[in-house]
Short mmCIF file of C-alpha atoms in Angstrom, two decimals:
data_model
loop_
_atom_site.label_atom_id
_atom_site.label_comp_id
_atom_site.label_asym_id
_atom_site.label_seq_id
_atom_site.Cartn_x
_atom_site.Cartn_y
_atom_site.Cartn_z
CA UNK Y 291 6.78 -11.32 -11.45
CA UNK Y 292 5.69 -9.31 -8.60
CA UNK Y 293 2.72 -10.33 -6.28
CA UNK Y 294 -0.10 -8.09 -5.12
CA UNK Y 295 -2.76 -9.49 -2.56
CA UNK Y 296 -5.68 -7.26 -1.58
CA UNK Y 297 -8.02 -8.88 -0.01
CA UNK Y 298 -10.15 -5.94 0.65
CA UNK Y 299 -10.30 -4.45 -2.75
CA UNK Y 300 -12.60 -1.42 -3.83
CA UNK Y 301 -13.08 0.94 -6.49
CA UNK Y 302 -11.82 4.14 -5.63
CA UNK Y 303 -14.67 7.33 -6.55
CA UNK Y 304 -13.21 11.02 -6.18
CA UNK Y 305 -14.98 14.08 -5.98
CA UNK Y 306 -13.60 17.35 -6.62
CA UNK Y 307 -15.63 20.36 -5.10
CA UNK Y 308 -14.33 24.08 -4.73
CA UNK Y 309 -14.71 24.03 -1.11
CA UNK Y 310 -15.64 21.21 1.41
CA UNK Y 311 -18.00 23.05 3.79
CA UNK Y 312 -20.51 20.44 6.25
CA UNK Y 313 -24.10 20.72 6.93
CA UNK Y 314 -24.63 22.44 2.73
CA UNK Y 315 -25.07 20.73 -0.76
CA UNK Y 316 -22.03 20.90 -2.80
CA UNK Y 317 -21.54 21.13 -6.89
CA UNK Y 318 -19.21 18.02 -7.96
CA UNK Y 319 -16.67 19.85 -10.56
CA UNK Y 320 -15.07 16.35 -11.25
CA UNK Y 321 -15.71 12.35 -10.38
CA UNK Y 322 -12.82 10.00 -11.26
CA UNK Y 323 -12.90 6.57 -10.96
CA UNK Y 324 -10.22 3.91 -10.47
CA UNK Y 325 -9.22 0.13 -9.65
CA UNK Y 326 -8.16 0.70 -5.84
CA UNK Y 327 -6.98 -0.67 -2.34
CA UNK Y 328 -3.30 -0.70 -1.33
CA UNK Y 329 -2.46 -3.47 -3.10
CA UNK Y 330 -3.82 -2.85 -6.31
CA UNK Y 331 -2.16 1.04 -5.96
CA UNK Y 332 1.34 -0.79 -5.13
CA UNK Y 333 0.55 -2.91 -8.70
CA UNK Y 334 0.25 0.28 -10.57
CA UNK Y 335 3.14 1.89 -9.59
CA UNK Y 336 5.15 -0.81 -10.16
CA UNK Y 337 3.98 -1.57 -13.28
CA UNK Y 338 5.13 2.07 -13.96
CA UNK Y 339 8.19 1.68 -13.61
CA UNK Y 340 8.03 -1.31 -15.75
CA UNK Y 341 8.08 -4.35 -13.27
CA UNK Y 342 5.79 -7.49 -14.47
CA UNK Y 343 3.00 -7.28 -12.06
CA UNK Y 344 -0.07 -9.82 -10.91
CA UNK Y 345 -3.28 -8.76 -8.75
CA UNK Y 346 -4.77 -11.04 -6.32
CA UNK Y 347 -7.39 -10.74 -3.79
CA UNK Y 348 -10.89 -10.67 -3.86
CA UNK Y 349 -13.74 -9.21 -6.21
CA UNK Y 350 -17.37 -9.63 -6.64
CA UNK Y 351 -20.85 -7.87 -7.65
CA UNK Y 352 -21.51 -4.83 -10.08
CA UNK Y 353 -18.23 -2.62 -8.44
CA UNK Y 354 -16.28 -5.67 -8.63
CA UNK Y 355 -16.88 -6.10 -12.33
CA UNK Y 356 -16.13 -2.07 -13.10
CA UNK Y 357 -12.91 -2.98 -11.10
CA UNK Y 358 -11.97 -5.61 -13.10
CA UNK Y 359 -12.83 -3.98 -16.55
CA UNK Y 360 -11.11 -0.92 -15.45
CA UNK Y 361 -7.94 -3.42 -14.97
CA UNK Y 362 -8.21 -4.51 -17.80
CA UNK Y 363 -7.14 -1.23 -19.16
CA UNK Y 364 -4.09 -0.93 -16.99
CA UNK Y 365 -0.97 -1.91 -19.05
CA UNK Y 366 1.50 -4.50 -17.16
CA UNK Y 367 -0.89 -5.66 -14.59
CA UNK Y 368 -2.46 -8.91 -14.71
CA UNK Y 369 -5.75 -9.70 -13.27
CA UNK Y 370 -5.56 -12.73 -11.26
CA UNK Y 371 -8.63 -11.58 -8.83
CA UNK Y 372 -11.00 -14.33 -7.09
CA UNK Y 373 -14.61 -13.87 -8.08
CA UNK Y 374 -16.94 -13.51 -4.73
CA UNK Y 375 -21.19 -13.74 -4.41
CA UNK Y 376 -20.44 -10.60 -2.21
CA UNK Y 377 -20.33 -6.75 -3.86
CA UNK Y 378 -16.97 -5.15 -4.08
CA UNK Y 379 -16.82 -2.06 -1.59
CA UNK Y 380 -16.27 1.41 -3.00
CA UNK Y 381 -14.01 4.03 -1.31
CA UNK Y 382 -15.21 7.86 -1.79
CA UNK Y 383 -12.53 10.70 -1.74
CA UNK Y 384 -14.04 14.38 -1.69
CA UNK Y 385 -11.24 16.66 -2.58
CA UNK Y 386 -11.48 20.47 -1.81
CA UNK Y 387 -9.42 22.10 -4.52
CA UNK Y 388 -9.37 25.36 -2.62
CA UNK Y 389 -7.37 23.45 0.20
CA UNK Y 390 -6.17 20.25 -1.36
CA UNK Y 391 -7.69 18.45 1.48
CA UNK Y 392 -9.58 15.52 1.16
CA UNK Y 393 -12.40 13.25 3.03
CA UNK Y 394 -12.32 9.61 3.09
CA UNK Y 395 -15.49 7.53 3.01
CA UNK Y 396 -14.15 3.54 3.33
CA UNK Y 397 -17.42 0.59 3.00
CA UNK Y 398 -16.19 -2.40 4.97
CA UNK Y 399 -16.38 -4.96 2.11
CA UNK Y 400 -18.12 -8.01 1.11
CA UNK Y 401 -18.24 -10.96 3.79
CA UNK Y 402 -16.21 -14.01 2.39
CA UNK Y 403 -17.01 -17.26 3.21
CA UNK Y 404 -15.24 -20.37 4.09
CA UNK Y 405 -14.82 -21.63 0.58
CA UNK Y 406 -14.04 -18.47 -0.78
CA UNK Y 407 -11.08 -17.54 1.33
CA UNK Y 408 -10.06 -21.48 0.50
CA UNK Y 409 -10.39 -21.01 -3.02
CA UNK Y 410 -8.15 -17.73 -3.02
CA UNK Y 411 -5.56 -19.74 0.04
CA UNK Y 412 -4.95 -22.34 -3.00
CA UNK Y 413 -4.71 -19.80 -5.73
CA UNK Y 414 -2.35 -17.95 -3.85
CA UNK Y 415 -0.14 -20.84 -3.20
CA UNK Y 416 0.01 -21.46 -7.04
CA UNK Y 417 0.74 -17.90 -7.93
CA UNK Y 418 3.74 -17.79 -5.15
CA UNK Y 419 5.54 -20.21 -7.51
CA UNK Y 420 6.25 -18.20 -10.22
CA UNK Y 421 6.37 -14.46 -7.94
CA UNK Y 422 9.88 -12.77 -7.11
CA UNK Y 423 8.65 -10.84 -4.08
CA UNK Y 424 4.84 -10.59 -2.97
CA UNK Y 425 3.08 -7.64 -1.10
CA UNK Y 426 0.28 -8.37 1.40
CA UNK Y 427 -1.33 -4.93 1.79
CA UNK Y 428 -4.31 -3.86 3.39
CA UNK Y 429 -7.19 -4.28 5.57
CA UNK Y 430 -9.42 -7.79 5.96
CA UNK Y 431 -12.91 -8.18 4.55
CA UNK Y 432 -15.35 -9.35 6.86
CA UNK Y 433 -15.09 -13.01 7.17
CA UNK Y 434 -11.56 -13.21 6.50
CA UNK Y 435 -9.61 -14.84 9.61
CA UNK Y 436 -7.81 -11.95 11.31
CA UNK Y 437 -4.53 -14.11 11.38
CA UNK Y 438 -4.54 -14.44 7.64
CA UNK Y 439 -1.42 -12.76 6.80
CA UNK Y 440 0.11 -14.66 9.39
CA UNK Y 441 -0.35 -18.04 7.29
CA UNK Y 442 0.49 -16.06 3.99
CA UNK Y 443 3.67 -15.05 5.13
CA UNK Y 444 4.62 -18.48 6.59
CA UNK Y 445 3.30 -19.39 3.08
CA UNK Y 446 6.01 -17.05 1.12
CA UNK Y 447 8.46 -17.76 3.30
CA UNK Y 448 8.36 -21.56 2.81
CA UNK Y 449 8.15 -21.13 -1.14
CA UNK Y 450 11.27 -18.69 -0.54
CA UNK Y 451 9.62 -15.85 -1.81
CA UNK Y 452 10.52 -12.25 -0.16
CA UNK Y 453 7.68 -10.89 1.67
CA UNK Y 454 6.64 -7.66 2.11
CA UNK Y 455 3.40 -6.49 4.95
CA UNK Y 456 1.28 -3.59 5.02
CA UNK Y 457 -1.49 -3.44 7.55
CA UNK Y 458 -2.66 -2.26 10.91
CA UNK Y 459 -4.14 -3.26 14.43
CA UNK Y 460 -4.36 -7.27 15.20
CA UNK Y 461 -3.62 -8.17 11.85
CA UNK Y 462 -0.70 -6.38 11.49
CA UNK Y 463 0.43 -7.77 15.34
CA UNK Y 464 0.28 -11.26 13.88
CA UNK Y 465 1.80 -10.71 10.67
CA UNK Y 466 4.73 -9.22 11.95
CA UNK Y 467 5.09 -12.61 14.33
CA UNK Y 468 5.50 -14.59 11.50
CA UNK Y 469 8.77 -13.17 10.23
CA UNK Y 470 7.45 -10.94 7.27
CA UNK Y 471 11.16 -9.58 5.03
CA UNK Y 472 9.71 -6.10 5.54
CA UNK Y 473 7.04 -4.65 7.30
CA UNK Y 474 6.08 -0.94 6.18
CA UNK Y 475 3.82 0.89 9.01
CA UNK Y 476 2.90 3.98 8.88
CA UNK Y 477 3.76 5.79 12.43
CA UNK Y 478 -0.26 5.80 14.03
CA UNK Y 479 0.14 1.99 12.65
CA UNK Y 480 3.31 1.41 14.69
CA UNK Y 481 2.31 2.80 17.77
CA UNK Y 482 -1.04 1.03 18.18
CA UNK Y 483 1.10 -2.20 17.40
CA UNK Y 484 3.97 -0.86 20.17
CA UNK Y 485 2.40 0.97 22.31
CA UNK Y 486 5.30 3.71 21.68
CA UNK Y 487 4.77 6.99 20.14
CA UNK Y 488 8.61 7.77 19.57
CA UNK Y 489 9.64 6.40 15.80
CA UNK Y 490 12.91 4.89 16.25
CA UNK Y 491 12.10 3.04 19.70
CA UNK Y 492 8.36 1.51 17.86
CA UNK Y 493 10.43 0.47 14.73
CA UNK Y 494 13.07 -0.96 17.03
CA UNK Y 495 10.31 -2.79 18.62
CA UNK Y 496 8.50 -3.82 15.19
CA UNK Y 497 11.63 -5.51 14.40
CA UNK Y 498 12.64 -7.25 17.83
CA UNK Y 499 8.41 -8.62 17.14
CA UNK Y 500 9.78 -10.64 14.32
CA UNK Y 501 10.21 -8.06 11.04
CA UNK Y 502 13.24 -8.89 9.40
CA UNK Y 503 13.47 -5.28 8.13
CA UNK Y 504 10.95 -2.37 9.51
CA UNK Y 505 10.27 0.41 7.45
CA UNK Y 506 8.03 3.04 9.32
CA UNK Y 507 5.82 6.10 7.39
CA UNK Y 508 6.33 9.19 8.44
CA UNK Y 509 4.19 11.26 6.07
CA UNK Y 510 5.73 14.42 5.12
CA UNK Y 511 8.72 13.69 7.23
CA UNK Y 512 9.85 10.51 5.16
CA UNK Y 513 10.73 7.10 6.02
CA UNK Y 514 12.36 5.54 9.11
CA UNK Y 515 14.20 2.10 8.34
CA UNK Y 516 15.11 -0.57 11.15
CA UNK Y 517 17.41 -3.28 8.67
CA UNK Y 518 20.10 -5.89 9.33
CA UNK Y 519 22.26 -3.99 7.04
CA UNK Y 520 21.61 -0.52 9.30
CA UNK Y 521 19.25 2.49 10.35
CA UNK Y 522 18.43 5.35 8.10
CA UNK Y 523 16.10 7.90 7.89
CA UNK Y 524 15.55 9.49 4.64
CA UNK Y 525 13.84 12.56 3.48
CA UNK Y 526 12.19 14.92 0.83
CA UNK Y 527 13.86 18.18 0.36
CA UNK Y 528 10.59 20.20 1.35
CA UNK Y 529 6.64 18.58 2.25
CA UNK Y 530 4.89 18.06 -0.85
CA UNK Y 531 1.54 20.15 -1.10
CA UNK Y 532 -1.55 17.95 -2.68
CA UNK Y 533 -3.23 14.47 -2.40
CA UNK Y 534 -1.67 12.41 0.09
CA UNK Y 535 -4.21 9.50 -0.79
CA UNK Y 536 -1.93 6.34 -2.25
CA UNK Y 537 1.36 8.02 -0.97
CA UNK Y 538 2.33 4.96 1.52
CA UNK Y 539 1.40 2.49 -1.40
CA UNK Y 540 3.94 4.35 -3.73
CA UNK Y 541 6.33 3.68 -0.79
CA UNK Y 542 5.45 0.35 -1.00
CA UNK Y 543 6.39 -0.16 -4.69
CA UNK Y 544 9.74 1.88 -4.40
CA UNK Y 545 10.45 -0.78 -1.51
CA UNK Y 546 9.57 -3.68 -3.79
CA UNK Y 547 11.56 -2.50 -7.22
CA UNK Y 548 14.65 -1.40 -4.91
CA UNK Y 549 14.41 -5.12 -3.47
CA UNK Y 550 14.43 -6.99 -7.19
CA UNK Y 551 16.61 -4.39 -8.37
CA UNK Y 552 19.41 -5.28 -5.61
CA UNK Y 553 19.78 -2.01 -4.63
CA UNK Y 554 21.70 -1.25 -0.97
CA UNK Y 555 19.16 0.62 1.31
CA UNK Y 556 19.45 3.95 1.06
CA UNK Y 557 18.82 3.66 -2.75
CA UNK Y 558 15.69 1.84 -1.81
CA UNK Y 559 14.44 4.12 0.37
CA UNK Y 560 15.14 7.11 -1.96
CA UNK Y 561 12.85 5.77 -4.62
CA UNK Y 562 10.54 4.64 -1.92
CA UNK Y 563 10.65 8.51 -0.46
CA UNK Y 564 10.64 10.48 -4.54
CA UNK Y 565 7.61 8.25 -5.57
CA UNK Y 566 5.79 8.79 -2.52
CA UNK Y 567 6.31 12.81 -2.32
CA UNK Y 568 5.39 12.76 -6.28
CA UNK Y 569 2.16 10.60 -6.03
CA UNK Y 570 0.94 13.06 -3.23
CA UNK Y 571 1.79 15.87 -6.41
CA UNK Y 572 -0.10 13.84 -8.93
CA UNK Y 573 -3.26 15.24 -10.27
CA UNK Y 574 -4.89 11.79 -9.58
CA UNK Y 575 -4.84 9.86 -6.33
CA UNK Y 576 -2.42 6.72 -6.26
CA UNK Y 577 -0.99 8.01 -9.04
CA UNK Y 578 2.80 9.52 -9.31
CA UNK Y 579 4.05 12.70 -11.26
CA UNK Y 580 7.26 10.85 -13.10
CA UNK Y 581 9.13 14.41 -13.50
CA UNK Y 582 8.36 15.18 -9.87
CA UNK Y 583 9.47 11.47 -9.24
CA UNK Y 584 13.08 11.81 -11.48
CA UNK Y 585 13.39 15.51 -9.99
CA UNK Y 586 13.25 14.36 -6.25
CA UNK Y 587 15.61 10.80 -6.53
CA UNK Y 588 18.97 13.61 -6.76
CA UNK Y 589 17.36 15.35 -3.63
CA UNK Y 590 16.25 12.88 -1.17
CA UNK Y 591 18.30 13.00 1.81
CA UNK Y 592 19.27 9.66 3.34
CA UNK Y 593 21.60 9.72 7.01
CA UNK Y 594 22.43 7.28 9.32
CA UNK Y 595 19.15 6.85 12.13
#
């Protein structure tokens, strides 16, 4: 079983409008709505591909309980969510179909208190037990300590299960401190963390911080990896045109299943690079187009960094 912790989750609402104009009242053509944050994205996709999967994090008011029944509905994902007094936030995508571009509107999240984030430290602990690999992905809800995934990792790592981080800004700086298996940046992520714009010398630094393995984002570009076994830096064949929104989480799963499935690097990053170019193709966000996804693992290119 794969782990999933988002502690910040939300329920993801897109609009689709012909064109994304400011200041001028705009005709909705279409409003999805979906389970979201990173980790929960991560859990789909690997579910996908058919990994066992279980959700953690936290969840709470009206939004929380549309999360949770839209879950429900999600084959091979398992809701182990911890119930909060606080309302579940709710992220709004507008999506220009004329462009393809979209706007992101992120609430902060409920505020957790003490015995909340005790409640979810002790579930977590039990869940880790049974879990092949957990994924800590995410922002922090208010009230959450900022060196949480700090003690989660230490956590994993003392229940010898692989750990895998995806953050930014101070939590990210402490997570990667306490020897996470992978860390997976994107590149703004790695050079607030580094203070260095250039890719290679960042995820050099990422891993001389404490990352076993640093995997950096670099959007259209691909994915830069920093591992014990070597450097490579793998590619699409051509940038994907559509919704980058869930991309990096995509990445995240094709990290994960490459991990259980014992595949050497470059195979991981392949899948990691193919689902992320074919989410960005899907017709729903955080979701991934599977022929776009089989298409693009024979044309990835993978070289020595």
């Amino acid at each position: 079983m794969i782990l999933t912790v988002t502690l910040n989750t939300a329920l993801d609402i897109t609009y689709r409008v012909r064109s994304l104009r400011p200041h001028t009242a705009h005709r909705v053509t279409e409003v999805t709505e979906r389970p979201g944050g990173k980790g929960l994205n991560v859990a789909r996709v690997l579910a996908a591909l058919g990994h066992e999967v279980t959700v953690t994090g936290f969840t709470g008011g009206a939004t929380g309980r549309a999360l949770r029944g839209q879950l429900a509905d999600t084959p091979g994902v398992v809701d182990a969510l911890i119930p909060v007094a606080g309302s579940t936030r709710r992220t709004i995508a507008v999506v220009d179909t004329t462009t393809g571009d979209s706007t992101q509107l992120n609430e902060p999240g409920p505020e957790i208190t003490p015995a909340e984030w005790a409640a979810f430290q002790e579930a977590y602990e039990v869940l880790l037990r049974s879990a092949s690999a957990v994924a800590l992905c995410g922002s922090l809800p208010p009230g959450v300590p900022v060196g949480a995934y700090a003690g989660l990792i230490r956590a994993a790592r003392a229940a010898a299960v692989p750990v895998l981080l995806d953050t930014s800004g101070e939590p990210l700086r402490r997570g990667v401190a306490a020897r996470p298996d992978i860390v997976k940046p994107n590149a703004d992520e790695l050079a607030e963390l580094t203070g260095s714009h250039e890719p290679l010398r960042a995820t050099q630094d990422a891993r001389r911080r404490g990352a076993h393995a640093a995997v950096t984002s670099l959007g259209a570009q691909g994915l830069l990896a920093l591992t014990p076994e070597g450097r490579w830096r793998a590619v699409p064949p051509a940038p994907e045109h559509g919704n980058p929104t869930g991309a990096g989480d995509s990445a995240v799963a094709g990290l994960l299943s490459g991990l259980l499935d014992q595949l050497p690097w470059p195979d991981r990053l392949t899948r990691a690079v193919a689902l992320s170019a074919a989410t960005v193709r899907a017709p729903t966000a955080g979701d991934f187009d599977r022929a776009v996804y089989e298409k693009l693992l024979a044309q990835v290119s993978v070289t020595a960094a």
